[in-house]
């Protein structure tokens, strides 16, 4: 399964990639982007099945990226991974049709590969 990790924190991207690479059940092909504009370019060229998307990023934030992905590539599943616990951020993400919304602090007790497989 092709997965694009979009986050402006390179260490967070590395950690998510390591967690997914270590999964025994699913095989992931991973790519990374550090901002929303780079993410859109990679989605167009790599056609990922799933985008793991941070909301707070430079150049083009995750809300805008999620909206554009759902408009241009409705088959791509979007999972928001954010440090925000804002109800407004969750509402905005759900309005554009994201497939799942996870707070980064929940990742320690969440099996991310299972969430990806379920969307």
Short mmCIF file of N, CA, C and O in Angstrom, two decimals:
data_model
loop_
_atom_site.label_atom_id
_atom_site.label_comp_id
_atom_site.label_asym_id
_atom_site.label_seq_id
_atom_site.Cartn_x
_atom_site.Cartn_y
_atom_site.Cartn_z
N UNK A 1 0.86 -1.17 0.00
CA UNK A 1 0.00 0.00 0.00
C UNK A 1 0.90 1.23 0.00
O UNK A 1 1.79 1.35 0.83
N UNK A 2 0.66 2.14 -0.91
CA UNK A 2 1.45 3.36 -1.03
C UNK A 2 0.89 4.41 -0.06
O UNK A 2 -0.30 4.74 -0.11
N UNK A 3 1.76 4.92 0.82
CA UNK A 3 1.37 5.89 1.85
C UNK A 3 2.29 7.10 1.78
O UNK A 3 3.52 6.95 1.73
N UNK A 4 1.69 8.28 1.79
CA UNK A 4 2.45 9.54 1.82
C UNK A 4 2.31 10.14 3.22
O UNK A 4 1.19 10.35 3.70
N UNK A 5 3.45 10.40 3.86
CA UNK A 5 3.48 11.02 5.19
C UNK A 5 3.78 12.50 4.99
O UNK A 5 4.82 12.86 4.45
N UNK A 6 2.86 13.37 5.43
CA UNK A 6 3.01 14.81 5.23
C UNK A 6 3.04 15.50 6.59
O UNK A 6 2.03 15.55 7.29
N UNK A 7 4.23 15.99 6.95
CA UNK A 7 4.41 16.68 8.22
C UNK A 7 5.65 17.54 8.10
O UNK A 7 6.63 17.13 7.47
N UNK A 8 5.64 18.73 8.71
CA UNK A 8 6.80 19.60 8.62
C UNK A 8 7.91 19.21 9.59
O UNK A 8 9.01 19.74 9.52
N UNK A 9 7.68 18.25 10.45
CA UNK A 9 8.70 17.78 11.40
C UNK A 9 9.35 16.51 10.85
O UNK A 9 8.72 15.44 10.83
N UNK A 10 10.62 16.59 10.41
CA UNK A 10 11.26 15.42 9.82
C UNK A 10 11.40 14.25 10.80
O UNK A 10 11.33 13.09 10.38
N UNK A 11 11.58 14.53 12.09
CA UNK A 11 11.68 13.44 13.07
C UNK A 11 10.36 12.71 13.23
O UNK A 11 10.32 11.49 13.39
N UNK A 12 9.25 13.45 13.17
CA UNK A 12 7.94 12.81 13.25
C UNK A 12 7.73 11.92 12.03
O UNK A 12 7.27 10.78 12.15
N UNK A 13 8.07 12.43 10.84
CA UNK A 13 7.94 11.62 9.62
C UNK A 13 8.76 10.35 9.73
O UNK A 13 8.30 9.26 9.38
N UNK A 14 9.98 10.48 10.24
CA UNK A 14 10.86 9.32 10.40
C UNK A 14 10.25 8.30 11.36
O UNK A 14 10.27 7.09 11.10
N UNK A 15 9.70 8.78 12.47
CA UNK A 15 9.07 7.87 13.44
C UNK A 15 7.88 7.14 12.87
O UNK A 15 7.72 5.93 13.09
N UNK A 16 7.03 7.85 12.15
CA UNK A 16 5.86 7.21 11.52
C UNK A 16 6.33 6.19 10.49
O UNK A 16 5.82 5.06 10.43
N UNK A 17 7.31 6.56 9.68
CA UNK A 17 7.83 5.64 8.67
C UNK A 17 8.40 4.38 9.32
O UNK A 17 8.16 3.26 8.85
N UNK A 18 9.14 4.55 10.41
CA UNK A 18 9.72 3.40 11.11
C UNK A 18 8.63 2.50 11.68
O UNK A 18 8.72 1.27 11.60
N UNK A 19 7.59 3.10 12.24
CA UNK A 19 6.49 2.31 12.80
C UNK A 19 5.79 1.50 11.72
O UNK A 19 5.46 0.33 11.91
N UNK A 20 5.56 2.11 10.57
CA UNK A 20 4.88 1.41 9.48
C UNK A 20 5.78 0.36 8.83
O UNK A 20 5.30 -0.72 8.45
N UNK A 21 7.06 0.64 8.72
CA UNK A 21 8.00 -0.31 8.12
C UNK A 21 8.12 -1.57 8.97
O UNK A 21 8.38 -2.65 8.44
N UNK A 22 7.90 -1.43 10.26
CA UNK A 22 8.00 -2.58 11.16
C UNK A 22 6.74 -3.42 11.26
O UNK A 22 6.71 -4.40 11.99
N UNK A 23 5.71 -3.08 10.52
CA UNK A 23 4.45 -3.81 10.58
C UNK A 23 4.60 -5.18 9.91
O UNK A 23 5.12 -5.28 8.81
N UNK A 24 4.14 -6.22 10.59
CA UNK A 24 4.24 -7.58 10.06
C UNK A 24 3.07 -7.97 9.17
O UNK A 24 3.16 -8.93 8.41
N UNK A 25 1.97 -7.25 9.24
CA UNK A 25 0.75 -7.63 8.53
C UNK A 25 0.65 -7.02 7.13
O UNK A 25 0.18 -7.65 6.20
N UNK A 26 1.05 -5.77 7.00
CA UNK A 26 0.89 -5.05 5.74
C UNK A 26 2.24 -4.57 5.22
O UNK A 26 3.15 -4.27 6.01
N UNK A 27 2.35 -4.47 3.92
CA UNK A 27 3.57 -3.92 3.32
C UNK A 27 3.25 -2.51 2.82
O UNK A 27 2.30 -2.32 2.06
N UNK A 28 4.05 -1.55 3.26
CA UNK A 28 3.84 -0.16 2.90
C UNK A 28 4.97 0.34 2.01
O UNK A 28 6.13 0.02 2.22
N UNK A 29 4.61 1.11 1.00
CA UNK A 29 5.57 1.86 0.20
C UNK A 29 5.41 3.30 0.65
O UNK A 29 4.35 3.89 0.49
N UNK A 30 6.45 3.84 1.27
CA UNK A 30 6.34 5.13 1.95
C UNK A 30 7.06 6.23 1.20
O UNK A 30 8.14 6.02 0.63
N UNK A 31 6.46 7.41 1.21
CA UNK A 31 7.14 8.62 0.75
C UNK A 31 6.77 9.72 1.72
O UNK A 31 5.84 9.59 2.51
N UNK A 32 7.53 10.82 1.66
CA UNK A 32 7.36 11.89 2.63
C UNK A 32 7.35 13.25 1.97
O UNK A 32 8.01 13.45 0.95
N UNK A 33 6.61 14.17 2.59
CA UNK A 33 6.62 15.58 2.18
C UNK A 33 6.64 16.44 3.44
O UNK A 33 6.00 16.10 4.43
N UNK A 34 7.36 17.57 3.35
CA UNK A 34 7.49 18.45 4.50
C UNK A 34 6.54 19.63 4.52
O UNK A 34 6.52 20.38 5.48
N UNK A 35 5.76 19.78 3.45
CA UNK A 35 4.76 20.86 3.42
C UNK A 35 3.65 20.49 2.44
O UNK A 35 3.76 19.51 1.70
N UNK A 36 2.60 21.28 2.45
CA UNK A 36 1.43 20.98 1.64
C UNK A 36 1.66 21.05 0.15
O UNK A 36 1.13 20.24 -0.61
N UNK A 37 2.46 22.00 -0.30
CA UNK A 37 2.72 22.11 -1.74
C UNK A 37 3.48 20.90 -2.25
O UNK A 37 3.16 20.36 -3.31
N UNK A 38 4.50 20.46 -1.50
CA UNK A 38 5.25 19.26 -1.88
C UNK A 38 4.34 18.04 -1.86
O UNK A 38 4.45 17.15 -2.71
N UNK A 39 3.42 18.00 -0.90
CA UNK A 39 2.48 16.87 -0.80
C UNK A 39 1.62 16.77 -2.06
O UNK A 39 1.45 15.67 -2.61
N UNK A 40 1.08 17.88 -2.52
CA UNK A 40 0.22 17.85 -3.71
C UNK A 40 1.00 17.37 -4.93
O UNK A 40 0.48 16.60 -5.74
N UNK A 41 2.25 17.80 -5.06
CA UNK A 41 3.07 17.35 -6.18
C UNK A 41 3.31 15.85 -6.11
O UNK A 41 3.23 15.15 -7.14
N UNK A 42 3.58 15.33 -4.91
CA UNK A 42 3.82 13.89 -4.77
C UNK A 42 2.55 13.08 -4.99
O UNK A 42 2.60 11.99 -5.56
N UNK A 43 1.42 13.60 -4.56
CA UNK A 43 0.16 12.88 -4.79
C UNK A 43 -0.09 12.76 -6.29
O UNK A 43 -0.47 11.70 -6.79
N UNK A 44 0.15 13.84 -7.02
CA UNK A 44 -0.06 13.82 -8.46
C UNK A 44 0.87 12.83 -9.16
O UNK A 44 0.47 12.16 -10.11
N UNK A 45 2.10 12.71 -8.68
CA UNK A 45 3.07 11.86 -9.37
C UNK A 45 3.10 10.42 -8.87
O UNK A 45 3.43 9.51 -9.62
N UNK A 46 2.76 10.19 -7.59
CA UNK A 46 2.90 8.86 -7.01
C UNK A 46 1.59 8.13 -6.77
O UNK A 46 1.60 6.94 -6.51
N UNK A 47 0.48 8.82 -6.80
CA UNK A 47 -0.83 8.21 -6.61
C UNK A 47 -0.91 7.32 -5.36
O UNK A 47 -1.18 6.12 -5.44
N UNK A 48 -0.69 7.91 -4.18
CA UNK A 48 -0.76 7.10 -2.96
C UNK A 48 -2.20 6.67 -2.66
O UNK A 48 -3.15 7.35 -3.08
N UNK A 49 -2.34 5.59 -1.95
CA UNK A 49 -3.67 5.15 -1.52
C UNK A 49 -4.11 5.94 -0.30
O UNK A 49 -5.30 6.21 -0.12
N UNK A 50 -3.13 6.31 0.55
CA UNK A 50 -3.42 6.98 1.81
C UNK A 50 -2.43 8.13 2.02
O UNK A 50 -1.24 7.98 1.74
N UNK A 51 -2.95 9.24 2.53
CA UNK A 51 -2.12 10.37 2.93
C UNK A 51 -2.29 10.57 4.43
O UNK A 51 -3.41 10.73 4.91
N UNK A 52 -1.17 10.52 5.15
CA UNK A 52 -1.16 10.85 6.58
C UNK A 52 -0.78 12.31 6.67
O UNK A 52 0.33 12.70 6.28
N UNK A 53 -1.67 13.15 7.17
CA UNK A 53 -1.57 14.60 6.98
C UNK A 53 -1.61 15.38 8.29
O UNK A 53 -2.57 15.28 9.05
N UNK A 54 -0.56 16.18 8.50
CA UNK A 54 -0.55 17.14 9.61
C UNK A 54 -1.37 18.35 9.19
O UNK A 54 -1.50 18.65 8.00
N UNK A 55 -1.93 19.07 10.14
CA UNK A 55 -2.72 20.26 9.82
C UNK A 55 -1.89 21.53 9.81
O UNK A 55 -2.10 22.40 8.96
N UNK A 56 -0.97 21.67 10.74
CA UNK A 56 -0.22 22.91 10.89
C UNK A 56 1.13 22.80 10.20
O UNK A 56 2.07 22.22 10.75
N UNK A 57 1.19 23.34 8.98
CA UNK A 57 2.41 23.27 8.17
C UNK A 57 2.60 24.60 7.44
O UNK A 57 1.64 25.32 7.20
N UNK A 58 3.84 24.87 7.05
CA UNK A 58 4.09 26.08 6.26
C UNK A 58 3.64 25.91 4.81
O UNK A 58 3.41 24.80 4.35
N UNK A 59 3.54 27.03 4.12
CA UNK A 59 3.25 27.14 2.69
C UNK A 59 1.82 26.76 2.32
O UNK A 59 1.19 27.49 1.59
N UNK A 60 1.31 25.66 2.77
CA UNK A 60 -0.08 25.27 2.50
C UNK A 60 -0.48 24.34 3.63
O UNK A 60 0.09 23.26 3.79
N UNK A 61 -1.44 24.77 4.44
CA UNK A 61 -1.76 23.98 5.63
C UNK A 61 -2.56 22.73 5.30
O UNK A 61 -3.03 22.53 4.18
N UNK A 62 -2.68 21.86 6.28
CA UNK A 62 -3.34 20.57 6.09
C UNK A 62 -4.81 20.67 5.72
O UNK A 62 -5.33 19.83 4.99
N UNK A 63 -5.50 21.70 6.22
CA UNK A 63 -6.91 21.87 5.84
C UNK A 63 -7.04 22.09 4.34
O UNK A 63 -7.89 21.48 3.69
N UNK A 64 -6.19 22.96 3.80
CA UNK A 64 -6.23 23.23 2.36
C UNK A 64 -5.83 21.99 1.56
O UNK A 64 -6.45 21.68 0.54
N UNK A 65 -4.82 21.29 2.03
CA UNK A 65 -4.38 20.07 1.34
C UNK A 65 -5.50 19.03 1.34
O UNK A 65 -5.80 18.44 0.30
N UNK A 66 -6.14 18.82 2.48
CA UNK A 66 -7.22 17.83 2.56
C UNK A 66 -8.35 18.18 1.59
O UNK A 66 -8.86 17.31 0.87
N UNK A 67 -8.71 19.44 1.54
CA UNK A 67 -9.78 19.88 0.63
C UNK A 67 -9.39 19.61 -0.81
O UNK A 67 -10.18 19.06 -1.59
N UNK A 68 -8.18 19.98 -1.19
CA UNK A 68 -7.72 19.78 -2.57
C UNK A 68 -7.60 18.30 -2.93
O UNK A 68 -7.96 17.90 -4.03
N UNK A 69 -7.13 17.50 -2.01
CA UNK A 69 -7.02 16.06 -2.27
C UNK A 69 -8.41 15.48 -2.51
O UNK A 69 -8.61 14.73 -3.48
N UNK A 70 -9.35 15.81 -1.69
CA UNK A 70 -10.71 15.26 -1.83
C UNK A 70 -11.39 15.76 -3.11
O UNK A 70 -12.19 15.04 -3.70
N UNK A 71 -11.04 16.97 -3.56
CA UNK A 71 -11.60 17.47 -4.82
C UNK A 71 -10.94 16.82 -6.03
O UNK A 71 -11.62 16.41 -6.97
N UNK A 72 -9.61 16.74 -6.02
CA UNK A 72 -8.86 16.27 -7.19
C UNK A 72 -8.71 14.75 -7.26
O UNK A 72 -8.67 14.17 -8.35
N UNK A 73 -8.55 14.12 -6.10
CA UNK A 73 -8.31 12.68 -6.04
C UNK A 73 -9.22 12.05 -4.99
O UNK A 73 -8.77 11.64 -3.92
N UNK A 74 -10.50 11.95 -5.26
CA UNK A 74 -11.43 11.47 -4.22
C UNK A 74 -11.18 10.03 -3.77
O UNK A 74 -11.62 9.64 -2.69
N UNK A 75 -10.44 9.27 -4.56
CA UNK A 75 -10.13 7.89 -4.18
C UNK A 75 -9.04 7.81 -3.11
O UNK A 75 -8.89 6.79 -2.44
N UNK A 76 -8.27 8.88 -2.93
CA UNK A 76 -7.19 8.89 -1.95
C UNK A 76 -7.78 9.07 -0.55
O UNK A 76 -8.59 9.97 -0.32
N UNK A 77 -7.38 8.21 0.36
CA UNK A 77 -7.85 8.29 1.74
C UNK A 77 -6.95 9.25 2.50
O UNK A 77 -5.73 9.21 2.35
N UNK A 78 -7.55 10.11 3.31
CA UNK A 78 -6.80 11.10 4.09
C UNK A 78 -7.02 10.84 5.57
O UNK A 78 -8.15 10.82 6.05
N UNK A 79 -5.90 10.63 6.27
CA UNK A 79 -5.93 10.47 7.72
C UNK A 79 -5.17 11.65 8.31
O UNK A 79 -3.99 11.83 8.03
N UNK A 80 -5.85 12.46 9.09
CA UNK A 80 -5.21 13.59 9.75
C UNK A 80 -4.49 13.09 10.99
O UNK A 80 -5.06 12.37 11.80
N UNK A 81 -3.19 13.44 11.08
CA UNK A 81 -2.39 13.18 12.28
C UNK A 81 -1.91 14.54 12.76
O UNK A 81 -1.03 15.14 12.16
N UNK A 82 -2.49 15.04 13.83
CA UNK A 82 -2.21 16.42 14.25
C UNK A 82 -1.93 16.52 15.74
O UNK A 82 -2.41 15.69 16.52
N UNK A 83 -1.20 17.53 16.09
CA UNK A 83 -0.97 17.85 17.49
C UNK A 83 -2.13 18.64 18.08
O UNK A 83 -2.20 18.85 19.28
N UNK A 84 -3.04 19.06 17.24
CA UNK A 84 -4.17 19.88 17.68
C UNK A 84 -5.27 19.02 18.30
O UNK A 84 -5.63 17.98 17.77
N UNK A 85 -5.79 19.50 19.41
CA UNK A 85 -6.97 18.85 20.00
C UNK A 85 -8.19 19.77 19.87
O UNK A 85 -9.18 19.61 20.56
N UNK A 86 -8.11 20.71 18.93
CA UNK A 86 -9.16 21.69 18.73
C UNK A 86 -10.39 21.06 18.08
O UNK A 86 -10.30 20.38 17.05
N UNK A 87 -11.54 21.31 18.68
CA UNK A 87 -12.79 20.82 18.10
C UNK A 87 -13.03 21.48 16.73
O UNK A 87 -13.59 20.85 15.82
N UNK A 88 -12.60 22.72 16.58
CA UNK A 88 -12.75 23.42 15.31
C UNK A 88 -11.90 22.76 14.22
O UNK A 88 -12.37 22.60 13.08
N UNK A 89 -10.67 22.36 14.54
CA UNK A 89 -9.84 21.66 13.56
C UNK A 89 -10.49 20.34 13.14
O UNK A 89 -10.53 19.99 11.97
N UNK A 90 -11.03 19.62 14.10
CA UNK A 90 -11.70 18.35 13.79
C UNK A 90 -12.93 18.60 12.91
O UNK A 90 -13.14 17.92 11.91
N UNK A 91 -13.72 19.61 13.24
CA UNK A 91 -14.92 19.91 12.46
C UNK A 91 -14.55 20.28 11.03
O UNK A 91 -15.15 19.79 10.08
N UNK A 92 -13.55 21.14 10.87
CA UNK A 92 -13.13 21.56 9.53
C UNK A 92 -12.62 20.36 8.71
O UNK A 92 -12.91 20.25 7.52
N UNK A 93 -11.87 19.50 9.35
CA UNK A 93 -11.35 18.32 8.65
C UNK A 93 -12.48 17.39 8.24
O UNK A 93 -12.51 16.88 7.11
N UNK A 94 -13.43 17.18 9.12
CA UNK A 94 -14.56 16.31 8.80
C UNK A 94 -15.43 16.91 7.70
O UNK A 94 -15.97 16.18 6.87
N UNK A 95 -15.54 18.23 7.66
CA UNK A 95 -16.35 18.89 6.63
C UNK A 95 -15.80 18.63 5.22
O UNK A 95 -16.57 18.54 4.28
N UNK A 96 -14.50 18.55 5.08
CA UNK A 96 -13.93 18.29 3.75
C UNK A 96 -13.87 16.81 3.43
O UNK A 96 -13.51 16.43 2.32
N UNK A 97 -14.20 15.97 4.39
CA UNK A 97 -14.32 14.54 4.12
C UNK A 97 -13.12 13.68 4.44
O UNK A 97 -12.93 12.63 3.82
N UNK A 98 -12.28 14.10 5.42
CA UNK A 98 -11.17 13.23 5.78
C UNK A 98 -11.71 11.89 6.28
O UNK A 98 -12.83 11.80 6.79
N UNK A 99 -10.91 10.87 6.12
CA UNK A 99 -11.36 9.52 6.46
C UNK A 99 -11.12 9.14 7.91
O UNK A 99 -11.79 8.23 8.42
N UNK A 100 -10.18 9.81 8.56
CA UNK A 100 -9.93 9.58 9.99
C UNK A 100 -9.20 10.79 10.55
O UNK A 100 -8.53 11.51 9.82
N UNK A 101 -9.34 11.00 11.85
CA UNK A 101 -8.72 12.13 12.53
C UNK A 101 -8.09 11.60 13.81
O UNK A 101 -8.80 11.09 14.68
N UNK A 102 -6.76 11.68 13.91
CA UNK A 102 -6.05 11.22 15.10
C UNK A 102 -5.18 12.32 15.65
O UNK A 102 -4.50 13.02 14.89
N UNK A 103 -5.17 12.46 16.95
CA UNK A 103 -4.24 13.37 17.59
C UNK A 103 -2.92 12.63 17.78
O UNK A 103 -2.90 11.44 18.07
N UNK A 104 -1.82 13.34 17.58
CA UNK A 104 -0.50 12.71 17.68
C UNK A 104 -0.29 12.05 19.04
O UNK A 104 0.33 11.00 19.12
N UNK A 105 -0.84 12.65 20.08
CA UNK A 105 -0.66 12.07 21.42
C UNK A 105 -1.36 10.71 21.55
O UNK A 105 -1.05 9.94 22.44
N UNK A 106 -2.30 10.40 20.65
CA UNK A 106 -2.99 9.12 20.68
C UNK A 106 -2.20 8.01 19.98
O UNK A 106 -2.54 6.84 20.11
N UNK A 107 -1.17 8.36 19.26
CA UNK A 107 -0.46 7.37 18.45
C UNK A 107 0.21 6.28 19.28
O UNK A 107 0.33 5.15 18.82
N UNK A 108 0.62 6.60 20.49
CA UNK A 108 1.28 5.60 21.33
C UNK A 108 0.35 4.42 21.63
O UNK A 108 0.79 3.27 21.69
N UNK A 109 -0.93 4.70 21.76
CA UNK A 109 -1.87 3.61 22.06
C UNK A 109 -2.72 3.19 20.85
O UNK A 109 -3.65 2.42 20.98
N UNK A 110 -2.37 3.67 19.68
CA UNK A 110 -3.11 3.36 18.46
C UNK A 110 -2.21 2.58 17.50
O UNK A 110 -1.07 2.95 17.30
N UNK A 111 -2.74 1.52 16.93
CA UNK A 111 -1.99 0.80 15.90
C UNK A 111 -2.28 1.47 14.57
O UNK A 111 -3.31 1.25 13.95
N UNK A 112 -1.35 2.31 14.14
CA UNK A 112 -1.56 3.13 12.95
C UNK A 112 -1.82 2.29 11.71
O UNK A 112 -2.68 2.63 10.90
N UNK A 113 -1.14 1.18 11.57
CA UNK A 113 -1.35 0.34 10.40
C UNK A 113 -2.79 -0.19 10.34
O UNK A 113 -3.37 -0.31 9.27
N UNK A 114 -3.38 -0.47 11.50
CA UNK A 114 -4.77 -0.93 11.53
C UNK A 114 -5.73 0.19 11.11
O UNK A 114 -6.72 -0.06 10.41
N UNK A 115 -5.43 1.42 11.53
CA UNK A 115 -6.26 2.56 11.11
C UNK A 115 -6.16 2.74 9.61
O UNK A 115 -7.16 2.92 8.93
N UNK A 116 -4.95 2.65 9.06
CA UNK A 116 -4.76 2.78 7.63
C UNK A 116 -5.53 1.69 6.87
O UNK A 116 -6.22 1.97 5.90
N UNK A 117 -5.44 0.49 7.35
CA UNK A 117 -6.13 -0.64 6.69
C UNK A 117 -7.64 -0.49 6.76
O UNK A 117 -8.35 -1.00 5.88
N UNK A 118 -8.15 0.22 7.77
CA UNK A 118 -9.60 0.31 7.95
C UNK A 118 -10.26 1.40 7.11
O UNK A 118 -11.47 1.43 7.00
N UNK A 119 -9.46 2.31 6.54
CA UNK A 119 -10.07 3.41 5.76
C UNK A 119 -10.19 3.08 4.30
O UNK A 119 -9.57 2.27 3.75
#
